[in-house]
Amino acid sequence: MSVDRYILSLSDNSMILGHRLSELCGHGPTLETDIALTNISLDLFGQVRGFLSVLAARQGSDVTEDSLAFLRREREHFNCILTELPNTDFAHIIVRQYFFDVFHKMQLEVLQQSTDQDIAAIAVKSLKEAKYHERFSQSWMLRLGDGTEVSHAKMQVAVNTLYPYVHELFDLTEWEKELIESGVAADTETIKEEYYRLIHQTLAQANLSTDGLSNRYAKGKHGMHTENLGFILAEFQYMQRAYPQMEW
Amino acid sequence: MVEGQIHIEDSVIKAALESVPDPEVPVLTVLDLGVVRSVKLKGNTVYVDLTPTYSGCPAMDTMAVDISQALEAKGYQAIINLVLSPAWTTDWISENGRKKLEEYGIAAPLDELSDKRALIDGDRVVKCTNCQSTNTKLISQFGSTACKALFQCEDCLEPFDYFKCLK
Ligand SMILES: [Zn+2]
């Protein structure tokens, strides 16, 4: 069912980015940023639980929140490539987060009016959190982009790497188009212009440039991923694969 | 208009719920926090609707178990149902709860606008819980739990948590 796939795609963005952030637990550059990044991860996983428990209840039989989280293969994940790209350094972490946070917030704003009541309820809840995430990542964009020579240079490298994947956030798949018609999915075309306006405004304020950068091939929403996802799943799913149906 | 604090008819049930603390901010009960959205007694079973503060709040499962145990101790069966809508807001924290937070050393949430000024613009509007001065600065937007930010008073130097406004 296309709505199931849509719920997974929303959930997978949060789950894969949430996992990337969880990798930083105990490794953040300072105690405060370490705590902030893991708190954001926790929010994202909370949203995932909301989505996957709804989906498990709808699919019934032996499908559970956990089986959906831990037993899908790479091709069965529909997150955007941006969310699975490696942490690399703090600049990459912040730029990735900022590009995602602005999109996430705007997408959730639209989804509050989804005709699917469960999606709408999770969107209302998650939006409040996404706003905090954006405040955090945006403030670091400015501080580092417009900071020292070194911090600026590192941020520019991160922008060069990550900006070419931003376009995929607005990629509309066939199954998504149907759902936009029926008012279930968010029509991201309606927020695209404002999104680019906002991020370019921040990039300009932070002295960062996107000149000469072109879009890179990205089809995560079609289940086509970079090699990064395989490594993420190997760690993320290890316990359930090694000890099937284990519980805490 | 959704009210933060709900009315609970049965005094035994109310007392049971009043005995359940938020595991992360133990000075608040689940009623003070406003996460109990509805309580219905049918026969000997109490149906409780519970809403999370933050989506990923790890205290939710503990709260649900603690509420069940408190009700079972009074001879009831308890069925806890997790509801997401309407979404929790810090406006649902009771007046008494806000007072208890302050006494405990956690600054209570400001209104949405002042909250933004404090967390984004770095304005000095959060009152120190130790000396009441507003000469305080933001140390970290995220604190010991998802719901708090870390501040420090520049007059008495006390570091303290601020319960962020969620609306
Ligand atoms: Zn003070």
CSV table of C-alpha atoms and ligand atoms in Angstrom, one decimal:
chain,number,residue,atom,x,y,z
A,1,MET,CA,0.0,0.0,0.0
A,2,SER,CA,1.4,3.4,-0.9
A,3,VAL,CA,0.4,5.0,2.4
A,4,ASP,CA,2.4,2.3,4.2
A,5,ARG,CA,5.4,3.2,2.1
A,6,TYR,CA,4.9,6.9,2.7
A,7,ILE,CA,4.8,6.3,6.5
A,8,LEU,CA,8.0,4.3,6.2
A,9,SER,CA,9.7,7.1,4.2
A,10,LEU,CA,8.8,9.7,6.8
A,11,SER,CA,9.9,7.3,9.6
A,12,ASP,CA,13.1,6.3,7.8
A,13,ASN,CA,14.4,9.9,7.5
A,14,SER,CA,14.1,10.2,11.2
A,15,MET,CA,15.4,6.7,12.0
A,16,ILE,CA,18.5,6.9,9.9
A,17,LEU,CA,19.4,10.4,10.9
A,18,GLY,CA,18.6,9.6,14.5
A,19,HIS,CA,21.0,6.6,14.2
A,20,ARG,CA,23.7,8.8,12.8
A,21,LEU,CA,23.3,11.2,15.7
A,22,SER,CA,23.3,8.4,18.2
A,23,GLU,CA,26.7,7.4,16.9
A,24,LEU,CA,27.9,10.6,18.5
A,25,CYS,CA,26.8,9.7,22.0
A,26,GLY,CA,30.0,10.3,24.1
A,27,HIS,CA,31.8,11.7,21.1
A,28,GLY,CA,30.4,15.2,20.7
A,29,PRO,CA,33.0,17.9,20.5
A,30,THR,CA,31.8,19.4,23.8
A,31,LEU,CA,29.5,18.1,26.5
A,32,GLU,CA,26.7,20.5,25.6
A,33,THR,CA,26.8,19.6,21.9
A,34,ASP,CA,27.0,15.9,22.7
A,35,ILE,CA,23.9,16.2,24.8
A,36,ALA,CA,22.1,18.3,22.3
A,37,LEU,CA,22.8,15.9,19.4
A,38,THR,CA,21.7,12.9,21.4
A,39,ASN,CA,18.6,14.7,22.6
A,40,ILE,CA,17.7,15.4,18.9
A,41,SER,CA,18.3,11.8,18.2
A,42,LEU,CA,15.9,10.8,21.0
A,43,ASP,CA,13.2,13.1,19.6
A,44,LEU,CA,13.7,11.6,16.1
A,45,PHE,CA,13.4,8.1,17.5
A,46,GLY,CA,10.3,9.1,19.4
A,47,GLN,CA,8.7,10.1,16.1
A,48,VAL,CA,9.8,6.8,14.6
A,49,ARG,CA,8.1,4.9,17.4
A,50,GLY,CA,4.9,6.9,16.7
A,51,PHE,CA,5.0,6.1,13.0
A,52,LEU,CA,6.0,2.4,13.3
A,53,SER,CA,3.5,1.6,16.0
A,54,VAL,CA,0.8,3.0,13.8
A,55,LEU,CA,2.0,1.0,10.9
A,56,ALA,CA,2.4,-2.2,12.8
A,57,ALA,CA,-1.2,-1.8,14.2
A,58,ARG,CA,-2.5,-1.3,10.6
A,59,GLN,CA,-0.6,-4.2,9.1
A,60,GLY,CA,-1.5,-6.6,11.9
A,61,SER,CA,-0.5,-10.3,12.1
A,62,ASP,CA,3.1,-10.7,13.2
A,63,VAL,CA,4.3,-7.2,12.2
A,64,THR,CA,5.5,-5.2,15.1
A,65,GLU,CA,7.2,-1.9,15.7
A,66,ASP,CA,10.4,-3.8,16.2
A,67,SER,CA,10.1,-6.0,13.1
A,68,LEU,CA,9.6,-2.8,11.1
A,69,ALA,CA,12.6,-1.1,12.6
A,70,PHE,CA,15.1,-4.0,12.7
A,71,LEU,CA,14.2,-6.5,10.0
A,72,ARG,CA,14.0,-4.6,6.8
A,73,ARG,CA,16.7,-4.8,4.1
A,74,GLU,CA,18.4,-1.8,2.5
A,75,ARG,CA,16.1,-1.7,-0.5
A,76,GLU,CA,13.1,-1.6,1.9
A,77,HIS,CA,14.3,1.7,3.4
A,78,PHE,CA,13.0,5.0,1.9
A,79,ASN,CA,15.0,7.7,3.6
A,80,CYS,CA,16.7,10.4,1.6
A,81,ILE,CA,20.4,9.9,1.0
A,82,LEU,CA,21.2,13.1,2.9
A,83,THR,CA,20.2,11.4,6.2
A,84,GLU,CA,22.6,8.4,5.8
A,85,LEU,CA,25.7,10.4,4.9
A,86,PRO,CA,28.5,9.9,7.4
A,87,ASN,CA,29.2,12.2,10.4
A,88,THR,CA,32.7,13.0,9.1
A,89,ASP,CA,33.3,16.1,11.3
A,90,PHE,CA,31.2,18.5,13.3
A,91,ALA,CA,30.8,20.8,10.3
A,92,HIS,CA,29.2,17.9,8.3
A,93,ILE,CA,27.0,17.0,11.3
A,94,ILE,CA,25.7,20.6,11.5
A,95,VAL,CA,25.2,21.2,7.8
A,96,ARG,CA,23.4,17.9,7.3
A,97,GLN,CA,21.2,18.6,10.3
A,98,TYR,CA,20.4,22.2,9.3
A,99,PHE,CA,19.4,21.2,5.7
A,100,PHE,CA,17.2,18.4,7.1
A,101,ASP,CA,15.7,20.4,10.0
A,102,VAL,CA,14.4,23.2,7.8
A,103,PHE,CA,12.8,20.7,5.5
A,104,HIS,CA,11.5,18.6,8.3
A,105,LYS,CA,9.8,21.5,10.0
A,106,MET,CA,8.1,22.7,6.8
A,107,GLN,CA,7.0,19.2,5.8
A,108,LEU,CA,5.5,18.6,9.3
A,109,GLU,CA,3.7,22.0,9.1
A,110,VAL,CA,1.9,20.7,6.0
A,111,LEU,CA,1.3,17.3,7.4
A,112,GLN,CA,-0.6,18.7,10.4
A,113,GLN,CA,-3.5,18.9,7.9
A,114,SER,CA,-3.0,15.4,6.5
A,115,THR,CA,-6.3,13.6,5.9
A,116,ASP,CA,-4.7,10.6,7.7
A,117,GLN,CA,-5.4,11.3,11.3
A,118,ASP,CA,-2.5,9.3,12.7
A,119,ILE,CA,0.0,11.1,10.4
A,120,ALA,CA,-1.5,14.4,11.4
A,121,ALA,CA,-1.3,13.7,15.1
A,122,ILE,CA,2.4,12.7,14.9
A,123,ALA,CA,3.1,15.8,12.8
A,124,VAL,CA,1.6,18.2,15.3
A,125,LYS,CA,3.7,16.5,18.1
A,126,SER,CA,6.9,16.3,16.1
A,127,LEU,CA,6.7,19.9,14.7
A,128,LYS,CA,7.2,21.3,18.2
A,129,GLU,CA,10.5,19.4,18.5
A,130,ALA,CA,11.7,20.0,14.9
A,131,LYS,CA,11.5,23.8,15.7
A,132,TYR,CA,14.0,23.3,18.5
A,133,HIS,CA,16.3,21.2,16.3
A,134,GLU,CA,16.3,24.0,13.7
A,135,ARG,CA,17.2,26.6,16.2
A,136,PHE,CA,20.1,24.5,17.3
A,137,SER,CA,21.5,23.7,13.9
A,138,GLN,CA,20.9,27.2,12.5
A,139,SER,CA,22.8,28.9,15.3
A,140,TRP,CA,25.8,26.6,14.7
A,141,MET,CA,25.6,27.3,10.9
A,142,LEU,CA,26.1,31.0,11.7
A,143,ARG,CA,28.6,30.6,14.4
A,144,LEU,CA,30.9,28.3,12.4
A,145,GLY,CA,30.3,29.5,8.9
A,146,ASP,CA,30.9,33.1,10.0
A,147,GLY,CA,33.5,32.0,12.6
A,148,THR,CA,37.2,31.5,12.3
A,149,GLU,CA,39.1,30.8,9.1
A,150,VAL,CA,39.4,27.2,10.0
A,151,SER,CA,35.7,26.8,11.0
A,152,HIS,CA,34.6,28.6,7.9
A,153,ALA,CA,36.7,26.4,5.6
A,154,LYS,CA,35.4,23.2,7.2
A,155,MET,CA,31.8,24.4,6.9
A,156,GLN,CA,32.4,25.2,3.2
A,157,VAL,CA,33.7,21.7,2.6
A,158,ALA,CA,30.6,20.3,4.3
A,159,VAL,CA,28.3,22.4,2.2
A,160,ASN,CA,30.1,21.3,-0.9
A,161,THR,CA,29.6,17.7,0.0
A,162,LEU,CA,26.0,17.9,1.3
A,163,TYR,CA,24.2,20.6,-0.7
A,164,PRO,CA,24.2,18.4,-3.9
A,165,TYR,CA,21.9,15.9,-2.0
A,166,VAL,CA,19.3,18.5,-0.8
A,167,HIS,CA,17.3,18.3,-4.0
A,168,GLU,CA,16.2,14.8,-3.2
A,169,LEU,CA,14.2,16.0,-0.2
A,170,PHE,CA,11.7,17.3,-2.9
A,171,ASP,CA,11.8,14.3,-5.1
A,172,LEU,CA,8.2,13.1,-5.5
A,173,THR,CA,7.8,9.4,-6.2
A,174,GLU,CA,4.8,8.0,-8.1
A,175,TRP,CA,3.2,6.6,-4.9
A,176,GLU,CA,3.6,9.9,-3.2
A,177,LYS,CA,1.8,11.8,-6.0
A,178,GLU,CA,-1.3,9.6,-5.5
A,179,LEU,CA,-1.2,10.4,-1.8
A,180,ILE,CA,-0.9,14.1,-2.4
A,181,GLU,CA,-4.1,14.0,-4.4
A,182,SER,CA,-6.0,12.4,-1.5
A,183,GLY,CA,-4.5,14.8,1.0
A,184,VAL,CA,-2.5,12.2,2.9
A,185,ALA,CA,1.0,13.3,1.9
A,186,ALA,CA,2.5,16.7,1.9
A,187,ASP,CA,2.9,18.3,-1.4
A,188,THR,CA,6.5,19.4,-1.0
A,189,GLU,CA,6.4,21.4,-4.3
A,190,THR,CA,4.4,24.0,-2.3
A,191,ILE,CA,7.3,24.5,0.2
A,192,LYS,CA,10.3,24.2,-2.1
A,193,GLU,CA,10.7,27.8,-3.0
A,194,GLU,CA,10.5,29.0,0.6
A,195,TYR,CA,12.8,26.2,1.7
A,196,TYR,CA,15.6,27.3,-0.7
A,197,ARG,CA,15.0,30.9,0.1
A,198,LEU,CA,15.5,30.2,3.8
A,199,ILE,CA,18.6,28.0,3.5
A,200,HIS,CA,20.2,30.4,1.1
A,201,GLN,CA,19.5,33.3,3.5
A,202,THR,CA,21.3,31.4,6.3
A,203,LEU,CA,24.1,30.3,4.0
A,204,ALA,CA,24.6,33.9,2.9
A,205,GLN,CA,24.6,35.1,6.5
A,206,ALA,CA,27.1,32.4,7.4
A,207,ASN,CA,29.4,33.4,4.4
A,208,LEU,CA,28.9,30.1,2.8
A,209,SER,CA,28.5,29.6,-0.9
A,210,THR,CA,26.8,27.1,-3.2
A,211,ASP,CA,28.3,28.5,-6.4
A,212,GLY,CA,29.2,25.9,-9.0
A,213,LEU,CA,27.6,23.0,-7.0
A,214,SER,CA,25.4,20.7,-9.0
A,215,ASN,CA,22.9,18.0,-7.9
A,216,ARG,CA,24.1,14.5,-7.4
A,217,TYR,CA,22.1,11.4,-8.2
A,218,ALA,CA,20.0,10.4,-5.2
A,219,LYS,CA,17.2,7.9,-5.2
A,220,GLY,CA,16.9,6.9,-1.5
A,221,LYS,CA,13.1,7.3,-1.6
A,222,HIS,CA,13.1,4.6,-4.3
A,223,GLY,CA,15.0,2.3,-2.1
A,224,MET,CA,18.4,2.9,-3.9
A,225,HIS,CA,21.0,3.8,-1.3
A,226,THR,CA,24.7,4.6,-0.9
A,227,GLU,CA,26.9,2.0,0.7
A,228,ASN,CA,26.6,3.9,3.9
A,229,LEU,CA,23.2,2.4,4.6
A,230,GLY,CA,24.5,-1.1,4.7
A,231,PHE,CA,27.0,-0.3,7.4
A,232,ILE,CA,24.3,1.6,9.4
A,233,LEU,CA,22.0,-1.4,9.2
A,234,ALA,CA,24.7,-3.8,10.1
A,235,GLU,CA,25.1,-2.1,13.4
A,236,PHE,CA,21.5,-1.0,13.9
A,237,GLN,CA,20.1,-4.5,13.3
A,238,TYR,CA,22.8,-6.5,14.8
A,239,MET,CA,21.0,-7.6,18.0
A,240,GLN,CA,17.8,-8.7,16.2
A,241,ARG,CA,19.8,-10.6,13.5
A,242,ALA,CA,22.1,-12.3,16.0
A,243,TYR,CA,19.4,-13.0,18.5
A,244,PRO,CA,16.1,-13.1,16.7
A,245,GLN,CA,13.1,-11.7,18.7
A,246,MET,CA,15.2,-10.8,21.6
A,247,GLU,CA,13.7,-8.3,24.0
A,248,TRP,CA,15.2,-6.0,26.6
B,1,MET,CA,-10.1,24.6,24.3
B,2,VAL,CA,-8.3,21.8,25.9
B,3,GLU,CA,-7.7,22.2,29.6
B,4,GLY,CA,-4.4,21.2,31.0
B,5,GLN,CA,-5.7,19.9,34.3
B,6,ILE,CA,-8.4,17.3,34.2
B,7,HIS,CA,-11.1,16.8,36.8
B,8,ILE,CA,-10.9,13.4,38.6
B,9,GLU,CA,-14.2,12.5,40.4
B,10,ASP,CA,-13.0,9.5,42.5
B,11,SER,CA,-10.8,10.7,45.4
B,12,VAL,CA,-9.1,7.3,45.8
B,13,ILE,CA,-8.0,7.2,42.1
B,14,LYS,CA,-6.9,10.8,42.3
B,15,ALA,CA,-4.8,10.1,45.4
B,16,ALA,CA,-3.3,7.1,43.7
B,17,LEU,CA,-2.3,9.3,40.7
B,18,GLU,CA,-1.0,12.0,42.9
B,19,SER,CA,1.4,9.5,44.4
B,20,VAL,CA,3.1,8.9,41.0
B,21,PRO,CA,6.1,11.1,40.3
B,22,ASP,CA,7.6,12.0,37.0
B,23,PRO,CA,10.8,9.8,37.1
B,24,GLU,CA,13.0,12.5,35.6
B,25,VAL,CA,11.6,15.5,37.5
B,26,PRO,CA,10.4,13.7,40.7
B,27,VAL,CA,9.2,16.8,42.3
B,28,LEU,CA,6.2,16.8,39.8
B,29,THR,CA,3.5,14.2,39.9
B,30,VAL,CA,2.0,12.9,36.6
B,31,LEU,CA,-1.0,15.1,37.4
B,32,ASP,CA,1.1,18.3,37.9
B,33,LEU,CA,2.8,17.6,34.6
B,34,GLY,CA,-0.6,17.4,32.8
B,35,VAL,CA,0.2,14.1,30.9
B,36,VAL,CA,-2.8,12.3,32.3
B,37,ARG,CA,-5.5,13.2,29.8
B,38,SER,CA,-8.5,11.2,30.9
B,39,VAL,CA,-9.5,8.8,33.7
B,40,LYS,CA,-12.5,6.6,33.4
B,41,LEU,CA,-13.7,3.9,35.8
B,42,LYS,CA,-15.7,1.0,34.4
B,43,GLY,CA,-16.5,-1.7,36.9
B,44,ASN,CA,-13.2,-2.3,38.6
B,45,THR,CA,-11.0,-1.1,35.7
B,46,VAL,CA,-9.5,2.3,35.4
B,47,TYR,CA,-8.8,3.5,31.9
B,48,VAL,CA,-6.1,6.1,31.8
B,49,ASP,CA,-5.2,8.1,28.7
B,50,LEU,CA,-1.6,9.2,28.9
B,51,THR,CA,0.2,11.6,26.5
B,52,PRO,CA,4.0,12.0,26.1
B,53,THR,CA,5.8,15.2,26.8
B,54,TYR,CA,8.4,14.8,24.0
B,55,SER,CA,8.0,12.0,21.4
B,56,GLY,CA,11.1,10.2,22.6
B,57,CYS,CA,10.6,10.8,26.3
B,58,PRO,CA,12.1,7.6,27.8
B,59,ALA,CA,10.2,8.3,31.0
B,60,MET,CA,6.8,7.4,29.4
B,61,ASP,CA,7.1,3.7,29.8
B,62,THR,CA,8.1,4.1,33.4
B,63,MET,CA,5.2,6.4,34.1
B,64,ALA,CA,2.7,4.0,32.6
B,65,VAL,CA,4.1,1.1,34.7
B,66,ASP,CA,4.1,3.3,37.8
B,67,ILE,CA,0.5,4.4,37.3
B,68,SER,CA,-0.6,0.8,36.8
B,69,GLN,CA,1.1,-0.2,40.0
B,70,ALA,CA,-0.3,2.7,42.0
B,71,LEU,CA,-3.9,1.9,40.9
B,72,GLU,CA,-3.4,-1.9,41.4
B,73,ALA,CA,-2.2,-1.1,45.0
B,74,LYS,CA,-5.6,0.4,45.6
B,75,GLY,CA,-7.4,-2.7,44.2
B,76,TYR,CA,-8.1,-1.5,40.7
B,77,GLN,CA,-7.2,-3.0,37.3
B,78,ALA,CA,-5.5,-0.4,35.1
B,79,ILE,CA,-5.4,0.0,31.4
B,80,ILE,CA,-3.1,2.7,30.1
B,81,ASN,CA,-3.6,4.0,26.6
B,82,LEU,CA,-1.0,6.2,24.9
B,83,VAL,CA,-2.6,9.2,23.0
B,84,LEU,CA,-0.7,11.6,20.8
B,85,SER,CA,-3.5,14.1,20.1
B,86,PRO,CA,-3.9,16.8,21.2
B,87,ALA,CA,-0.2,17.2,21.7
B,88,TRP,CA,1.1,18.1,25.1
B,89,THR,CA,2.2,21.6,25.8
B,90,THR,CA,4.0,23.1,28.8
B,91,ASP,CA,0.8,25.2,29.4
B,92,TRP,CA,-0.6,22.0,30.9
B,93,ILE,CA,1.8,22.0,33.8
B,94,SER,CA,-0.3,23.0,36.9
B,95,GLU,CA,0.2,26.3,38.8
B,96,ASN,CA,1.3,24.2,41.8
B,97,GLY,CA,3.6,22.2,39.5
B,98,ARG,CA,5.3,25.4,38.3
B,99,LYS,CA,5.8,26.4,41.9
B,100,LYS,CA,7.3,23.1,42.8
B,101,LEU,CA,9.6,23.2,39.8
B,102,GLU,CA,11.0,26.6,40.9
B,103,GLU,CA,11.5,25.4,44.5
B,104,TYR,CA,13.3,22.4,43.2
B,105,GLY,CA,15.7,24.6,41.3
B,106,ILE,CA,14.3,24.3,37.8
B,107,ALA,CA,13.0,27.6,36.2
B,108,ALA,CA,9.5,27.1,35.0
B,109,PRO,CA,8.7,27.6,31.3
B,110,LEU,CA,8.2,31.2,30.1
B,111,ASP,CA,5.6,32.2,27.5
B,112,GLU,CA,6.5,31.3,23.9
B,113,LEU,CA,7.8,34.8,23.0
B,114,SER,CA,10.1,35.2,26.0
B,115,ASP,CA,11.3,31.6,25.6
B,116,LYS,CA,12.4,32.4,22.0
B,117,ARG,CA,14.2,35.6,23.3
B,118,ALA,CA,16.0,33.6,25.9
B,119,LEU,CA,17.0,30.6,23.7
B,120,ILE,CA,17.6,32.3,20.4
B,121,ASP,CA,18.5,35.9,21.0
B,122,GLY,CA,20.3,35.3,24.3
B,123,ASP,CA,18.1,37.9,26.1
B,124,ARG,CA,18.4,37.7,29.8
B,125,VAL,CA,14.8,36.9,30.8
B,126,VAL,CA,15.0,33.6,32.6
B,127,LYS,CA,15.0,34.1,36.4
B,128,CYS,CA,17.7,32.4,38.5
B,129,THR,CA,16.0,29.9,40.8
B,130,ASN,CA,18.6,30.6,43.5
B,131,CYS,CA,18.7,34.4,43.7
B,132,GLN,CA,15.8,35.5,41.4
B,133,SER,CA,18.2,37.7,39.3
B,134,THR,CA,17.5,37.7,35.5
B,135,ASN,CA,21.1,38.3,34.8
B,136,THR,CA,21.3,34.8,33.5
B,137,LYS,CA,22.9,33.3,30.3
B,138,LEU,CA,22.1,30.3,28.2
B,139,ILE,CA,24.8,27.6,28.4
B,140,SER,CA,23.1,25.0,26.3
B,141,GLN,CA,19.8,24.7,24.4
B,142,PHE,CA,19.6,21.1,25.5
B,143,GLY,CA,20.0,20.1,29.1
B,144,SER,CA,20.0,16.9,31.1
B,145,THR,CA,16.7,15.8,29.5
B,146,ALA,CA,14.9,16.7,26.3
B,147,CYS,CA,12.6,19.1,28.1
B,148,LYS,CA,15.3,21.3,29.6
B,149,ALA,CA,17.9,23.9,28.7
B,150,LEU,CA,20.9,24.8,30.8
B,151,PHE,CA,21.4,28.3,32.2
B,152,GLN,CA,23.8,30.0,34.5
B,153,CYS,CA,23.2,33.0,36.8
B,154,GLU,CA,25.9,35.7,36.4
B,155,ASP,CA,25.1,37.2,39.8
B,156,CYS,CA,25.3,34.2,42.1
B,157,LEU,CA,27.0,31.9,39.5
B,158,GLU,CA,24.4,29.2,40.1
B,159,PRO,CA,24.0,26.8,37.1
B,160,PHE,CA,20.4,25.7,36.7
B,161,ASP,CA,17.9,24.0,34.4
B,162,TYR,CA,15.2,25.8,32.6
B,163,PHE,CA,12.1,23.9,31.5
B,164,LYS,CA,11.7,24.9,27.9
B,165,CYS,CA,8.4,26.2,26.6
B,166,LEU,CA,6.7,23.6,24.3
B,167,LYS,CA,3.7,24.9,22.4
C,1,ZN,ZN,21.4,33.7,40.8
